[in-house]
XYZ file of C-alpha atoms in Angstrom:
133
model
C 178.324 0.594 165.323
C 180.500 0.402 168.422
C 179.222 -1.951 171.068
C 180.493 -2.336 174.598
C 181.808 -5.807 175.329
C 182.712 -7.383 178.635
C 186.297 -8.394 179.232
C 187.004 -12.146 179.255
C 187.260 -12.192 183.045
C 183.839 -10.560 183.519
C 181.572 -12.742 185.626
C 178.316 -14.115 184.254
C 175.031 -12.318 184.866
C 174.583 -12.376 188.631
C 170.782 -12.351 188.416
C 168.126 -12.447 185.738
C 165.148 -10.239 184.895
C 163.240 -11.261 188.044
C 166.180 -10.063 190.147
C 165.931 -6.734 188.348
C 162.183 -6.700 189.031
C 162.665 -7.256 192.763
C 165.519 -4.737 193.053
C 164.413 -2.026 190.633
C 160.751 -2.585 189.909
C 158.898 -3.129 186.651
C 160.830 -0.738 184.396
C 164.213 -2.526 184.396
C 162.364 -5.861 184.247
C 160.439 -4.892 181.114
C 163.555 -3.347 179.570
C 165.499 -6.569 180.144
C 162.727 -8.602 178.509
C 162.044 -6.340 175.517
C 165.498 -4.833 174.892
C 168.082 -7.184 176.421
C 170.968 -5.980 174.252
C 170.353 -2.317 175.197
C 170.247 -3.293 178.867
C 173.509 -5.237 178.534
C 175.108 -2.304 176.716
C 174.194 0.006 179.594
C 175.666 -2.472 182.099
C 178.885 -2.944 180.109
C 179.291 0.806 179.617
C 178.819 1.451 183.339
C 181.353 -1.283 184.125
C 183.885 0.276 181.746
C 183.389 3.801 183.053
C 183.454 2.994 186.758
C 185.650 -0.138 186.748
C 183.126 -1.972 188.922
C 181.864 -5.569 189.012
C 178.990 -6.750 186.874
C 176.641 -7.147 189.835
C 177.338 -3.561 190.927
C 176.761 -2.315 187.372
C 173.493 -4.266 187.073
C 172.265 -2.931 190.401
C 173.086 0.623 189.373
C 171.431 0.248 185.973
C 168.314 -1.247 187.580
C 168.164 1.772 189.910
C 168.831 4.142 186.988
C 166.093 2.653 184.798
C 163.670 2.670 187.715
C 164.235 6.364 188.536
C 167.051 8.156 186.728
C 166.651 11.431 188.619
C 166.934 9.831 192.060
C 169.844 7.658 190.921
C 171.710 10.691 189.526
C 171.042 12.661 192.716
C 172.364 9.775 194.832
C 175.501 9.563 192.680
C 176.101 13.318 193.063
C 175.677 12.974 196.840
C 178.154 10.076 196.883
C 180.641 12.227 194.969
C 180.290 14.835 197.737
C 181.174 12.281 200.408
C 177.806 10.816 201.373
C 177.567 7.057 202.017
C 177.491 4.849 198.942
C 174.213 3.010 198.266
C 174.481 -0.724 197.586
C 172.070 -1.299 194.715
C 173.013 -4.994 194.528
C 171.395 -5.898 197.832
C 167.977 -7.492 197.622
C 166.094 -6.061 200.569
C 163.168 -8.300 201.623
C 160.968 -5.317 202.562
C 161.600 -3.668 199.181
C 160.913 -6.941 197.335
C 157.632 -7.396 199.234
C 156.630 -3.829 198.394
C 157.381 -4.333 194.685
C 155.369 -7.565 194.630
C 152.460 -5.915 196.469
C 152.359 -3.059 193.976
C 152.636 -5.440 191.028
C 149.967 -7.868 192.192
C 147.447 -5.672 194.042
C 147.834 -1.909 193.786
C 148.562 -1.476 190.068
C 145.701 -3.751 188.900
C 143.337 -2.011 191.346
C 144.284 1.437 190.033
C 144.079 0.181 186.456
C 140.587 -1.180 187.085
C 139.524 2.151 188.626
C 140.907 4.075 185.651
C 139.143 1.737 183.229
C 135.801 2.115 185.020
C 136.120 5.901 185.177
C 136.934 6.093 181.473
C 134.598 3.428 180.092
C 132.237 2.330 182.875
C 129.468 4.843 182.295
C 129.498 6.236 185.838
C 132.556 8.444 185.502
C 133.924 9.480 188.877
C 130.905 8.017 190.708
C 132.329 4.502 190.892
C 132.098 2.569 194.147
C 134.218 -0.264 195.543
C 131.453 -2.667 194.541
C 131.911 -1.537 190.938
C 135.665 -2.109 191.107
C 135.419 -5.641 192.471
C 132.353 -6.693 190.456
C 133.702 -8.375 187.346
């Protein structure tokens, strides 16, 4: 089993799982919590292939795990001369959007789906049903 390893001069992890959550959403966050060695392997491999810093590799892997198709498209556009995206930057608007989805929108949609499937009314649910626990 060949594992990627960082070189001795590789910097420490620039940010933890919550940084991945705020930059890339829930998928890289969950991956970092449940499969930390696989996440690190992806980061180390990206570092070795592109000769970039650890923070750049983590940002790219967070973007990849969040949406691989969009990340791959962006990389192909960069190869054709388009501006390079900085995946390391924590954008306050993006972080607020991720938190809003995590705290409000996803639970609301989950509650709606639960009521449709198991609530007895099917598609005839009302907002009162959703917020009546």
